[in-house]
Amino acid sequence: MERYNGAKEIFAEYGVDTEKAISALKEIAVSVHCWQGDDVAGFDGGGKASGGIQTTGNYPGRATTPQQLMQDIRFAFSLMPGKKRLNLHASYAILGKDEGKVDRDEYRPEHFAPWVKFAKEIGLEGIDFNPTYFSHPMVKDGLTLSSPDEKVRKFWVKHGQACLKIAEYFAKEMNTYCMVDIWIPDGLKDVPADRLTPRLRLKDSLDEILSVGYDKEKVRVAVESKVFGIGVESYTVGNNEFYQNYAATRGICCLLDNGHYHPTETVSDKIPALLAFYDKVALHITRPVRWDSDHVILLEDELKEICKEIVRGGAEKVMIGLDYFDASINRISAWVVGQRNVQKALLYALLQPTAKLQKLQDEANFTEQMYLQEELKMLPYGDVWKEYLERYGFEGDDWFNKVKEYEKEIGKERM
Ligand code: RNT
Ligand code: ZN
């Protein structure tokens, strides 16, 4: 408390109100992905991610049943401060008696009812959703919605339609919107003979999915582009230009995953560019190391820049989601470190004297702007962070020891 009071005074000297920052941070929801808990395996098939997506590492204790994953989410989320939504993939369907009988083109809300019950039980803000266009035998020659095989394409169109209905159910049950993110792995390893036709097929498929009729107020559909993927280095059907134009002309959103661009492009710069045209933008925050490798989010400069743009643009306009999966370390710790780093970066952004800095930019006073931006880096953010944690039930905050205890417990059960 004493340290916080000192920090409060220091920030006040720069015109920053730490109390305001703490209350604002408390209101920003982060959609936490379920798939860090089981290496993106899901429950409806392969038991291993495949088709344009890959997890590396073999740390013991992976959740292999819905009960285990829920147990891990419950525990991991209890160590994450702030408002949380749960981001689910269709492959996490709990099929019960329909196991082996119902495929992804026929999933229904009831296959996700246990998730709704669980989300309500642990007091989540909402559920977001993703159709799963990978880890499935109907991914033919690496293609789904852009496939020239009508049977394949139709199957995946029906999957997308089914997912919109499930999203509607989540929105209704949780009494908040449900963000649906469409990402497909479709692409080619080597030089294409035709780059246009697959994109025209993807466009038609998406139109067919959206034509299913769904509550546009409650279900917010987003499309996630990518520059390349493993095994599809030469051509990605759903690239950035394709999806931005698609979203703009269909009244849906873009989802920016910061692992999906050329390494010198930044999502922090793309957020305000999109907000000039869209009411909402969705994010997958991750950490690319050389490529879209989905490493655990660290408190790095680009994360801080992304969070500054979220705060400056208006946090209510940005649907913040996480997307990383590291199987080489304790998965709960990976989850918590990444989520907390996003919260820390948001706090960092909320503690900037934004108006003052903007004024310096407009006055072309770049000397003072640089001086001030550098001074700000050494302010006592950690003391405000600690105060935030203590106010919201994280006093003492020895979360890592709790993870070690938990690991011992589940280690016995999951051998
Ligand atoms: C893959 C995309 C996609 C997935 C998740 C699991 O490159 O980023 O968002 O990571 O849907
Ligand atoms: Zn992503």
PDB file of N, CA and C in Angstrom, residues 313-411:
ATOM      1  N   GLY A 313      -7.784   3.321 -28.933  1.00  0.00           N
ATOM      2  CA  GLY A 313      -8.896   3.160 -29.885  1.00  0.00           C
ATOM      3  C   GLY A 313     -10.229   2.962 -29.179  1.00  0.00           C
ATOM      4  N   GLY A 314     -10.171   2.553 -27.924  1.00  0.00           N
ATOM      5  CA  GLY A 314     -11.397   2.251 -27.172  1.00  0.00           C
ATOM      6  C   GLY A 314     -11.493   0.747 -26.966  1.00  0.00           C
ATOM      7  N   ALA A 315     -11.252   0.313 -25.724  1.00  0.00           N
ATOM      8  CA  ALA A 315     -11.177  -1.122 -25.460  1.00  0.00           C
ATOM      9  C   ALA A 315     -12.476  -1.840 -25.813  1.00  0.00           C
ATOM     10  N   GLU A 316     -13.608  -1.120 -25.783  1.00  0.00           N
ATOM     11  CA  GLU A 316     -14.883  -1.787 -26.078  1.00  0.00           C
ATOM     12  C   GLU A 316     -14.986  -2.160 -27.562  1.00  0.00           C
ATOM     13  N   LYS A 317     -14.111  -1.594 -28.372  1.00  0.00           N
ATOM     14  CA  LYS A 317     -14.158  -1.911 -29.811  1.00  0.00           C
ATOM     15  C   LYS A 317     -13.294  -3.107 -30.176  1.00  0.00           C
ATOM     16  N   VAL A 318     -12.467  -3.532 -29.235  1.00  0.00           N
ATOM     17  CA  VAL A 318     -11.519  -4.602 -29.564  1.00  0.00           C
ATOM     18  C   VAL A 318     -11.860  -5.869 -28.785  1.00  0.00           C
ATOM     19  N   MET A 319     -12.105  -6.940 -29.511  1.00  0.00           N
ATOM     20  CA  MET A 319     -12.375  -8.217 -28.860  1.00  0.00           C
ATOM     21  C   MET A 319     -11.028  -8.935 -28.714  1.00  0.00           C
ATOM     22  N   ILE A 320     -10.541  -8.954 -27.487  1.00  0.00           N
ATOM     23  CA  ILE A 320      -9.192  -9.467 -27.242  1.00  0.00           C
ATOM     24  C   ILE A 320      -9.248 -10.966 -26.974  1.00  0.00           C
ATOM     25  N   GLY A 321      -8.578 -11.718 -27.806  1.00  0.00           N
ATOM     26  CA  GLY A 321      -8.487 -13.163 -27.594  1.00  0.00           C
ATOM     27  C   GLY A 321      -7.033 -13.579 -27.541  1.00  0.00           C
ATOM     28  N   LEU A 322      -6.776 -14.712 -26.915  1.00  0.00           N
ATOM     29  CA  LEU A 322      -5.407 -15.237 -26.834  1.00  0.00           C
ATOM     30  C   LEU A 322      -5.308 -16.469 -27.716  1.00  0.00           C
ATOM     31  N   ASP A 323      -4.147 -16.690 -28.296  1.00  0.00           N
ATOM     32  CA  ASP A 323      -3.966 -17.867 -29.162  1.00  0.00           C
ATOM     33  C   ASP A 323      -2.507 -18.313 -29.129  1.00  0.00           C
ATOM     34  N   TYR A 324      -2.193 -19.169 -28.161  1.00  0.00           N
ATOM     35  CA  TYR A 324      -0.847 -19.755 -28.126  1.00  0.00           C
ATOM     36  C   TYR A 324      -0.965 -21.127 -27.509  1.00  0.00           C
ATOM     37  N   PHE A 325       0.004 -21.969 -27.771  1.00  0.00           N
ATOM     38  CA  PHE A 325      -0.045 -23.322 -27.215  1.00  0.00           C
ATOM     39  C   PHE A 325       1.360 -23.880 -27.145  1.00  0.00           C
ATOM     40  N   ASP A 326       1.852 -23.972 -25.929  1.00  0.00           N
ATOM     41  CA  ASP A 326       3.186 -24.497 -25.710  1.00  0.00           C
ATOM     42  C   ASP A 326       3.037 -25.796 -24.943  1.00  0.00           C
ATOM     43  N   ALA A 327       3.530 -26.890 -25.519  1.00  0.00           N
ATOM     44  CA  ALA A 327       3.417 -28.200 -24.874  1.00  0.00           C
ATOM     45  C   ALA A 327       4.736 -28.612 -24.234  1.00  0.00           C
ATOM     46  N   SER A 328       5.708 -27.667 -24.190  1.00  0.00           N
ATOM     47  CA  SER A 328       7.026 -28.041 -23.662  1.00  0.00           C
ATOM     48  C   SER A 328       7.191 -27.648 -22.206  1.00  0.00           C
ATOM     49  N   ILE A 329       6.222 -26.901 -21.673  1.00  0.00           N
ATOM     50  CA  ILE A 329       6.302 -26.481 -20.264  1.00  0.00           C
ATOM     51  C   ILE A 329       4.957 -26.761 -19.597  1.00  0.00           C
ATOM     52  N   ASN A 330       4.878 -26.578 -18.309  1.00  0.00           N
ATOM     53  CA  ASN A 330       3.612 -26.764 -17.596  1.00  0.00           C
ATOM     54  C   ASN A 330       2.531 -25.897 -18.263  1.00  0.00           C
ATOM     55  N   ARG A 331       1.451 -26.538 -18.671  1.00  0.00           N
ATOM     56  CA  ARG A 331       0.448 -25.844 -19.485  1.00  0.00           C
ATOM     57  C   ARG A 331      -0.339 -24.789 -18.707  1.00  0.00           C
ATOM     58  N   ILE A 332      -0.525 -25.047 -17.414  1.00  0.00           N
ATOM     59  CA  ILE A 332      -1.263 -24.062 -16.597  1.00  0.00           C
ATOM     60  C   ILE A 332      -0.409 -22.798 -16.459  1.00  0.00           C
ATOM     61  N   SER A 333       0.869 -23.022 -16.195  1.00  0.00           N
ATOM     62  CA  SER A 333       1.765 -21.881 -16.051  1.00  0.00           C
ATOM     63  C   SER A 333       1.828 -21.092 -17.363  1.00  0.00           C
ATOM     64  N   ALA A 334       1.890 -21.804 -18.469  1.00  0.00           N
ATOM     65  CA  ALA A 334       1.903 -21.146 -19.781  1.00  0.00           C
ATOM     66  C   ALA A 334       0.663 -20.266 -19.952  1.00  0.00           C
ATOM     67  N   TRP A 335      -0.463 -20.827 -19.620  1.00  0.00           N
ATOM     68  CA  TRP A 335      -1.738 -20.098 -19.728  1.00  0.00           C
ATOM     69  C   TRP A 335      -1.709 -18.810 -18.912  1.00  0.00           C
ATOM     70  N   VAL A 336      -1.304 -18.976 -17.616  1.00  0.00           N
ATOM     71  CA  VAL A 336      -1.384 -17.856 -16.676  1.00  0.00           C
ATOM     72  C   VAL A 336      -0.363 -16.768 -17.033  1.00  0.00           C
ATOM     73  N   VAL A 337       0.839 -17.183 -17.384  1.00  0.00           N
ATOM     74  CA  VAL A 337       1.865 -16.191 -17.735  1.00  0.00           C
ATOM     75  C   VAL A 337       1.380 -15.339 -18.918  1.00  0.00           C
ATOM     76  N   GLY A 338       0.833 -15.995 -19.931  1.00  0.00           N
ATOM     77  CA  GLY A 338       0.377 -15.265 -21.126  1.00  0.00           C
ATOM     78  C   GLY A 338      -0.775 -14.324 -20.821  1.00  0.00           C
ATOM     79  N   GLN A 339      -1.766 -14.821 -20.089  1.00  0.00           N
ATOM     80  CA  GLN A 339      -2.934 -13.976 -19.780  1.00  0.00           C
ATOM     81  C   GLN A 339      -2.512 -12.799 -18.914  1.00  0.00           C
ATOM     82  N   ARG A 340      -1.670 -13.069 -17.923  1.00  0.00           N
ATOM     83  CA  ARG A 340      -1.235 -11.976 -17.047  1.00  0.00           C
ATOM     84  C   ARG A 340      -0.408 -10.946 -17.810  1.00  0.00           C
ATOM     85  N   ASN A 341       0.368 -11.404 -18.763  1.00  0.00           N
ATOM     86  CA  ASN A 341       1.151 -10.433 -19.524  1.00  0.00           C
ATOM     87  C   ASN A 341       0.259  -9.507 -20.341  1.00  0.00           C
ATOM     88  N   VAL A 342      -0.844 -10.031 -20.839  1.00  0.00           N
ATOM     89  CA  VAL A 342      -1.777  -9.153 -21.558  1.00  0.00           C
ATOM     90  C   VAL A 342      -2.374  -8.140 -20.579  1.00  0.00           C
ATOM     91  N   GLN A 343      -2.743  -8.603 -19.400  1.00  0.00           N
ATOM     92  CA  GLN A 343      -3.275  -7.678 -18.395  1.00  0.00           C
ATOM     93  C   GLN A 343      -2.232  -6.621 -18.003  1.00  0.00           C
ATOM     94  N   LYS A 344      -0.989  -7.068 -17.833  1.00  0.00           N
ATOM     95  CA  LYS A 344       0.071  -6.114 -17.466  1.00  0.00           C
ATOM     96  C   LYS A 344       0.261  -5.073 -18.567  1.00  0.00           C
ATOM     97  N   ALA A 345       0.247  -5.542 -19.802  1.00  0.00           N
ATOM     98  CA  ALA A 345       0.442  -4.607 -20.918  1.00  0.00           C
ATOM     99  C   ALA A 345      -0.732  -3.647 -21.035  1.00  0.00           C
ATOM    100  N   LEU A 346      -1.929  -4.137 -20.721  1.00  0.00           N
ATOM    101  CA  LEU A 346      -3.096  -3.236 -20.748  1.00  0.00           C
ATOM    102  C   LEU A 346      -2.952  -2.181 -19.656  1.00  0.00           C
ATOM    103  N   LEU A 347      -2.486  -2.611 -18.486  1.00  0.00           N
ATOM    104  CA  LEU A 347      -2.286  -1.656 -17.394  1.00  0.00           C
ATOM    105  C   LEU A 347      -1.222  -0.631 -17.798  1.00  0.00           C
ATOM    106  N   TYR A 348      -0.158  -1.112 -18.399  1.00  0.00           N
ATOM    107  CA  TYR A 348       0.915  -0.234 -18.874  1.00  0.00           C
ATOM    108  C   TYR A 348       0.333   0.840 -19.809  1.00  0.00           C
ATOM    109  N   ALA A 349      -0.533   0.369 -20.704  1.00  0.00           N
ATOM    110  CA  ALA A 349      -1.144   1.296 -21.674  1.00  0.00           C
ATOM    111  C   ALA A 349      -2.071   2.285 -20.983  1.00  0.00           C
ATOM    112  N   LEU A 350      -2.813   1.788 -19.985  1.00  0.00           N
ATOM    113  CA  LEU A 350      -3.748   2.665 -19.268  1.00  0.00           C
ATOM    114  C   LEU A 350      -3.005   3.696 -18.420  1.00  0.00           C
ATOM    115  N   LEU A 351      -1.741   3.440 -18.134  1.00  0.00           N
ATOM    116  CA  LEU A 351      -0.954   4.356 -17.302  1.00  0.00           C
ATOM    117  C   LEU A 351      -0.118   5.338 -18.138  1.00  0.00           C
ATOM    118  N   GLN A 352      -0.411   5.432 -19.418  1.00  0.00           N
ATOM    119  CA  GLN A 352       0.311   6.402 -20.257  1.00  0.00           C
ATOM    120  C   GLN A 352      -0.436   7.740 -20.274  1.00  0.00           C
ATOM    121  N   PRO A 353       0.292   8.855 -20.259  1.00  0.00           N
ATOM    122  CA  PRO A 353      -0.382  10.153 -20.409  1.00  0.00           C
ATOM    123  C   PRO A 353      -0.714  10.382 -21.890  1.00  0.00           C
ATOM    124  N   THR A 354      -1.716   9.659 -22.361  1.00  0.00           N
ATOM    125  CA  THR A 354      -1.982   9.597 -23.797  1.00  0.00           C
ATOM    126  C   THR A 354      -2.246  10.972 -24.423  1.00  0.00           C
ATOM    127  N   ALA A 355      -3.121  11.754 -23.787  1.00  0.00           N
ATOM    128  CA  ALA A 355      -3.474  13.053 -24.383  1.00  0.00           C
ATOM    129  C   ALA A 355      -2.240  13.944 -24.523  1.00  0.00           C
ATOM    130  N   LYS A 356      -1.411  13.913 -23.503  1.00  0.00           N
ATOM    131  CA  LYS A 356      -0.197  14.735 -23.509  1.00  0.00           C
ATOM    132  C   LYS A 356       0.733  14.317 -24.660  1.00  0.00           C
ATOM    133  N   LEU A 357       0.890  13.024 -24.823  1.00  0.00           N
ATOM    134  CA  LEU A 357       1.765  12.517 -25.888  1.00  0.00           C
ATOM    135  C   LEU A 357       1.194  12.845 -27.277  1.00  0.00           C
ATOM    136  N   GLN A 358      -0.114  12.731 -27.401  1.00  0.00           N
ATOM    137  CA  GLN A 358      -0.744  13.050 -28.689  1.00  0.00           C
ATOM    138  C   GLN A 358      -0.545  14.524 -29.039  1.00  0.00           C
ATOM    139  N   LYS A 359      -0.630  15.365 -28.019  1.00  0.00           N
ATOM    140  CA  LYS A 359      -0.462  16.806 -28.235  1.00  0.00           C
ATOM    141  C   LYS A 359       0.968  17.089 -28.734  1.00  0.00           C
ATOM    142  N   LEU A 360       1.927  16.443 -28.092  1.00  0.00           N
ATOM    143  CA  LEU A 360       3.322  16.647 -28.519  1.00  0.00           C
ATOM    144  C   LEU A 360       3.506  16.225 -29.972  1.00  0.00           C
ATOM    145  N   GLN A 361       2.864  15.128 -30.352  1.00  0.00           N
ATOM    146  CA  GLN A 361       2.951  14.663 -31.751  1.00  0.00           C
ATOM    147  C   GLN A 361       2.350  15.705 -32.701  1.00  0.00           C
ATOM    148  N   ASP A 362       1.165  16.209 -32.338  1.00  0.00           N
ATOM    149  CA  ASP A 362       0.491  17.187 -33.201  1.00  0.00           C
ATOM    150  C   ASP A 362       1.271  18.492 -33.309  1.00  0.00           C
ATOM    151  N   GLU A 363       1.965  18.813 -32.233  1.00  0.00           N
ATOM    152  CA  GLU A 363       2.772  20.050 -32.272  1.00  0.00           C
ATOM    153  C   GLU A 363       4.131  19.818 -32.929  1.00  0.00           C
ATOM    154  N   ALA A 364       4.331  18.621 -33.398  1.00  0.00           N
ATOM    155  CA  ALA A 364       5.610  18.225 -34.003  1.00  0.00           C
ATOM    156  C   ALA A 364       6.776  18.414 -33.040  1.00  0.00           C
ATOM    157  N   ASN A 365       6.460  18.285 -31.760  1.00  0.00           N
ATOM    158  CA  ASN A 365       7.515  18.402 -30.746  1.00  0.00           C
ATOM    159  C   ASN A 365       8.090  17.002 -30.489  1.00  0.00           C
ATOM    160  N   PHE A 366       8.774  16.500 -31.484  1.00  0.00           N
ATOM    161  CA  PHE A 366       9.232  15.111 -31.425  1.00  0.00           C
ATOM    162  C   PHE A 366      10.367  14.902 -30.428  1.00  0.00           C
ATOM    163  N   THR A 367      11.094  15.956 -30.150  1.00  0.00           N
ATOM    164  CA  THR A 367      12.185  15.840 -29.181  1.00  0.00           C
ATOM    165  C   THR A 367      11.617  15.525 -27.807  1.00  0.00           C
ATOM    166  N   GLU A 368      10.638  16.342 -27.391  1.00  0.00           N
ATOM    167  CA  GLU A 368      10.044  16.138 -26.072  1.00  0.00           C
ATOM    168  C   GLU A 368       9.242  14.835 -26.039  1.00  0.00           C
ATOM    169  N   GLN A 369       8.607  14.530 -27.151  1.00  0.00           N
ATOM    170  CA  GLN A 369       7.826  13.288 -27.215  1.00  0.00           C
ATOM    171  C   GLN A 369       8.722  12.068 -26.950  1.00  0.00           C
ATOM    172  N   MET A 370       9.876  12.072 -27.597  1.00  0.00           N
ATOM    173  CA  MET A 370      10.793  10.942 -27.385  1.00  0.00           C
ATOM    174  C   MET A 370      11.316  10.925 -25.952  1.00  0.00           C
ATOM    175  N   TYR A 371      11.697  12.120 -25.459  1.00  0.00           N
ATOM    176  CA  TYR A 371      12.198  12.211 -24.091  1.00  0.00           C
ATOM    177  C   TYR A 371      11.162  11.651 -23.120  1.00  0.00           C
ATOM    178  N   LEU A 372       9.910  12.093 -23.254  1.00  0.00           N
ATOM    179  CA  LEU A 372       8.861  11.685 -22.330  1.00  0.00           C
ATOM    180  C   LEU A 372       8.569  10.183 -22.453  1.00  0.00           C
ATOM    181  N   GLN A 373       8.453   9.710 -23.677  1.00  0.00           N
ATOM    182  CA  GLN A 373       8.183   8.278 -23.862  1.00  0.00           C
ATOM    183  C   GLN A 373       9.253   7.412 -23.191  1.00  0.00           C
ATOM    184  N   GLU A 374      10.490   7.872 -23.238  1.00  0.00           N
ATOM    185  CA  GLU A 374      11.567   7.097 -22.608  1.00  0.00           C
ATOM    186  C   GLU A 374      11.528   7.215 -21.085  1.00  0.00           C
ATOM    187  N   GLU A 375      11.222   8.408 -20.571  1.00  0.00           N
ATOM    188  CA  GLU A 375      11.080   8.580 -19.113  1.00  0.00           C
ATOM    189  C   GLU A 375      10.011   7.644 -18.569  1.00  0.00           C
ATOM    190  N   LEU A 376       8.915   7.557 -19.296  1.00  0.00           N
ATOM    191  CA  LEU A 376       7.750   6.777 -18.838  1.00  0.00           C
ATOM    192  C   LEU A 376       8.071   5.305 -18.643  1.00  0.00           C
ATOM    193  N   LYS A 377       9.044   4.835 -19.380  1.00  0.00           N
ATOM    194  CA  LYS A 377       9.364   3.399 -19.315  1.00  0.00           C
ATOM    195  C   LYS A 377       9.853   2.976 -17.934  1.00  0.00           C
ATOM    196  N   MET A 378      10.407   3.935 -17.157  1.00  0.00           N
ATOM    197  CA  MET A 378      10.982   3.563 -15.858  1.00  0.00           C
ATOM    198  C   MET A 378      10.055   3.872 -14.682  1.00  0.00           C
ATOM    199  N   LEU A 379       8.807   4.205 -14.943  1.00  0.00           N
ATOM    200  CA  LEU A 379       7.884   4.488 -13.830  1.00  0.00           C
ATOM    201  C   LEU A 379       7.507   3.189 -13.109  1.00  0.00           C
ATOM    202  N   PRO A 380       7.037   3.299 -11.857  1.00  0.00           N
ATOM    203  CA  PRO A 380       6.785   2.079 -11.052  1.00  0.00           C
ATOM    204  C   PRO A 380       5.473   1.353 -11.377  1.00  0.00           C
ATOM    205  N   TYR A 381       5.399   0.794 -12.577  1.00  0.00           N
ATOM    206  CA  TYR A 381       4.204   0.048 -13.000  1.00  0.00           C
ATOM    207  C   TYR A 381       3.931  -1.144 -12.076  1.00  0.00           C
ATOM    208  N   GLY A 382       5.015  -1.787 -11.627  1.00  0.00           N
ATOM    209  CA  GLY A 382       4.876  -2.990 -10.808  1.00  0.00           C
ATOM    210  C   GLY A 382       4.099  -2.735  -9.517  1.00  0.00           C
ATOM    211  N   ASP A 383       4.265  -1.536  -8.942  1.00  0.00           N
ATOM    212  CA  ASP A 383       3.551  -1.235  -7.693  1.00  0.00           C
ATOM    213  C   ASP A 383       2.054  -1.073  -7.940  1.00  0.00           C
ATOM    214  N   VAL A 384       1.702  -0.556  -9.101  1.00  0.00           N
ATOM    215  CA  VAL A 384       0.273  -0.399  -9.426  1.00  0.00           C
ATOM    216  C   VAL A 384      -0.320  -1.780  -9.731  1.00  0.00           C
ATOM    217  N   TRP A 385       0.443  -2.607 -10.427  1.00  0.00           N
ATOM    218  CA  TRP A 385       0.019  -3.978 -10.737  1.00  0.00           C
ATOM    219  C   TRP A 385      -0.273  -4.752  -9.447  1.00  0.00           C
ATOM    220  N   LYS A 386       0.634  -4.621  -8.486  1.00  0.00           N
ATOM    221  CA  LYS A 386       0.473  -5.334  -7.210  1.00  0.00           C
ATOM    222  C   LYS A 386      -0.788  -4.854  -6.492  1.00  0.00           C
ATOM    223  N   GLU A 387      -1.017  -3.567  -6.531  1.00  0.00           N
ATOM    224  CA  GLU A 387      -2.216  -3.011  -5.890  1.00  0.00           C
ATOM    225  C   GLU A 387      -3.474  -3.561  -6.570  1.00  0.00           C
ATOM    226  N   TYR A 388      -3.452  -3.611  -7.892  1.00  0.00           N
ATOM    227  CA  TYR A 388      -4.582  -4.155  -8.666  1.00  0.00           C
ATOM    228  C   TYR A 388      -4.858  -5.597  -8.239  1.00  0.00           C
ATOM    229  N   LEU A 389      -3.810  -6.392  -8.149  1.00  0.00           N
ATOM    230  CA  LEU A 389      -3.977  -7.797  -7.757  1.00  0.00           C
ATOM    231  C   LEU A 389      -4.567  -7.893  -6.356  1.00  0.00           C
ATOM    232  N   GLU A 390      -4.035  -7.113  -5.439  1.00  0.00           N
ATOM    233  CA  GLU A 390      -4.495  -7.203  -4.053  1.00  0.00           C
ATOM    234  C   GLU A 390      -5.943  -6.779  -3.905  1.00  0.00           C
ATOM    235  N   ARG A 391      -6.332  -5.768  -4.669  1.00  0.00           N
ATOM    236  CA  ARG A 391      -7.719  -5.301  -4.567  1.00  0.00           C
ATOM    237  C   ARG A 391      -8.702  -6.358  -5.039  1.00  0.00           C
ATOM    238  N   TYR A 392      -8.272  -7.180  -5.965  1.00  0.00           N
ATOM    239  CA  TYR A 392      -9.220  -8.134  -6.539  1.00  0.00           C
ATOM    240  C   TYR A 392      -8.933  -9.569  -6.128  1.00  0.00           C
ATOM    241  N   GLY A 393      -8.455  -9.732  -4.902  1.00  0.00           N
ATOM    242  CA  GLY A 393      -8.392 -11.068  -4.316  1.00  0.00           C
ATOM    243  C   GLY A 393      -7.146 -11.877  -4.634  1.00  0.00           C
ATOM    244  N   PHE A 394      -6.082 -11.213  -5.052  1.00  0.00           N
ATOM    245  CA  PHE A 394      -4.855 -11.962  -5.336  1.00  0.00           C
ATOM    246  C   PHE A 394      -3.737 -11.595  -4.354  1.00  0.00           C
ATOM    247  N   GLU A 395      -4.121 -11.282  -3.118  1.00  0.00           N
ATOM    248  CA  GLU A 395      -3.089 -10.874  -2.166  1.00  0.00           C
ATOM    249  C   GLU A 395      -2.132 -12.048  -1.889  1.00  0.00           C
ATOM    250  N   GLY A 396      -0.887 -11.648  -1.666  1.00  0.00           N
ATOM    251  CA  GLY A 396       0.117 -12.701  -1.485  1.00  0.00           C
ATOM    252  C   GLY A 396       0.604 -13.181  -2.840  1.00  0.00           C
ATOM    253  N   ASP A 397      -0.317 -13.542  -3.659  1.00  0.00           N
ATOM    254  CA  ASP A 397      -0.064 -13.883  -5.049  1.00  0.00           C
ATOM    255  C   ASP A 397       1.099 -14.836  -5.283  1.00  0.00           C
ATOM    256  N   ASP A 398       1.047 -15.984  -4.606  1.00  0.00           N
ATOM    257  CA  ASP A 398       2.100 -16.970  -4.853  1.00  0.00           C
ATOM    258  C   ASP A 398       1.576 -18.003  -5.857  1.00  0.00           C
ATOM    259  N   TRP A 399       1.073 -17.508  -6.994  1.00  0.00           N
ATOM    260  CA  TRP A 399       0.381 -18.412  -7.919  1.00  0.00           C
ATOM    261  C   TRP A 399       1.270 -19.529  -8.429  1.00  0.00           C
ATOM    262  N   PHE A 400       2.556 -19.244  -8.554  1.00  0.00           N
ATOM    263  CA  PHE A 400       3.411 -20.286  -9.134  1.00  0.00           C
ATOM    264  C   PHE A 400       3.543 -21.490  -8.196  1.00  0.00           C
ATOM    265  N   ASN A 401       3.576 -21.210  -6.881  1.00  0.00           N
ATOM    266  CA  ASN A 401       3.617 -22.333  -5.934  1.00  0.00           C
ATOM    267  C   ASN A 401       2.349 -23.160  -5.997  1.00  0.00           C
ATOM    268  N   LYS A 402       1.230 -22.486  -6.205  1.00  0.00           N
ATOM    269  CA  LYS A 402      -0.042 -23.212  -6.345  1.00  0.00           C
ATOM    270  C   LYS A 402      -0.002 -24.123  -7.563  1.00  0.00           C
ATOM    271  N   VAL A 403       0.598 -23.633  -8.639  1.00  0.00           N
ATOM    272  CA  VAL A 403       0.709 -24.455  -9.855  1.00  0.00           C
ATOM    273  C   VAL A 403       1.568 -25.693  -9.579  1.00  0.00           C
ATOM    274  N   LYS A 404       2.634 -25.488  -8.824  1.00  0.00           N
ATOM    275  CA  LYS A 404       3.509 -26.629  -8.521  1.00  0.00           C
ATOM    276  C   LYS A 404       2.771 -27.684  -7.699  1.00  0.00           C
ATOM    277  N   GLU A 405       1.963 -27.210  -6.739  1.00  0.00           N
ATOM    278  CA  GLU A 405       1.149 -28.129  -5.918  1.00  0.00           C
ATOM    279  C   GLU A 405       0.167 -28.903  -6.806  1.00  0.00           C
ATOM    280  N   TYR A 406      -0.500 -28.144  -7.655  1.00  0.00           N
ATOM    281  CA  TYR A 406      -1.522 -28.726  -8.544  1.00  0.00           C
ATOM    282  C   TYR A 406      -0.888 -29.769  -9.462  1.00  0.00           C
ATOM    283  N   GLU A 407       0.294 -29.445  -9.936  1.00  0.00           N
ATOM    284  CA  GLU A 407       1.000 -30.366 -10.833  1.00  0.00           C
ATOM    285  C   GLU A 407       1.261 -31.705 -10.136  1.00  0.00           C
ATOM    286  N   LYS A 408       1.638 -31.616  -8.854  1.00  0.00           N
ATOM    287  CA  LYS A 408       1.878 -32.847  -8.098  1.00  0.00           C
ATOM    288  C   LYS A 408       0.605 -33.669  -8.029  1.00  0.00           C
ATOM    289  N   GLU A 409      -0.502 -32.993  -7.740  1.00  0.00           N
ATOM    290  CA  GLU A 409      -1.784 -33.680  -7.601  1.00  0.00           C
ATOM    291  C   GLU A 409      -2.197 -34.367  -8.904  1.00  0.00           C
ATOM    292  N   ILE A 410      -2.233 -33.593  -9.997  1.00  0.00           N
ATOM    293  CA  ILE A 410      -2.715 -34.184 -11.254  1.00  0.00           C
ATOM    294  C   ILE A 410      -1.721 -35.202 -11.799  1.00  0.00           C
ATOM    295  N   GLY A 411      -0.440 -35.027 -11.439  1.00  0.00           N
ATOM    296  CA  GLY A 411       0.580 -35.975 -11.890  1.00  0.00           C
ATOM    297  C   GLY A 411       0.214 -37.385 -11.468  1.00  0.00           C
TER     298      GLY A 411
END
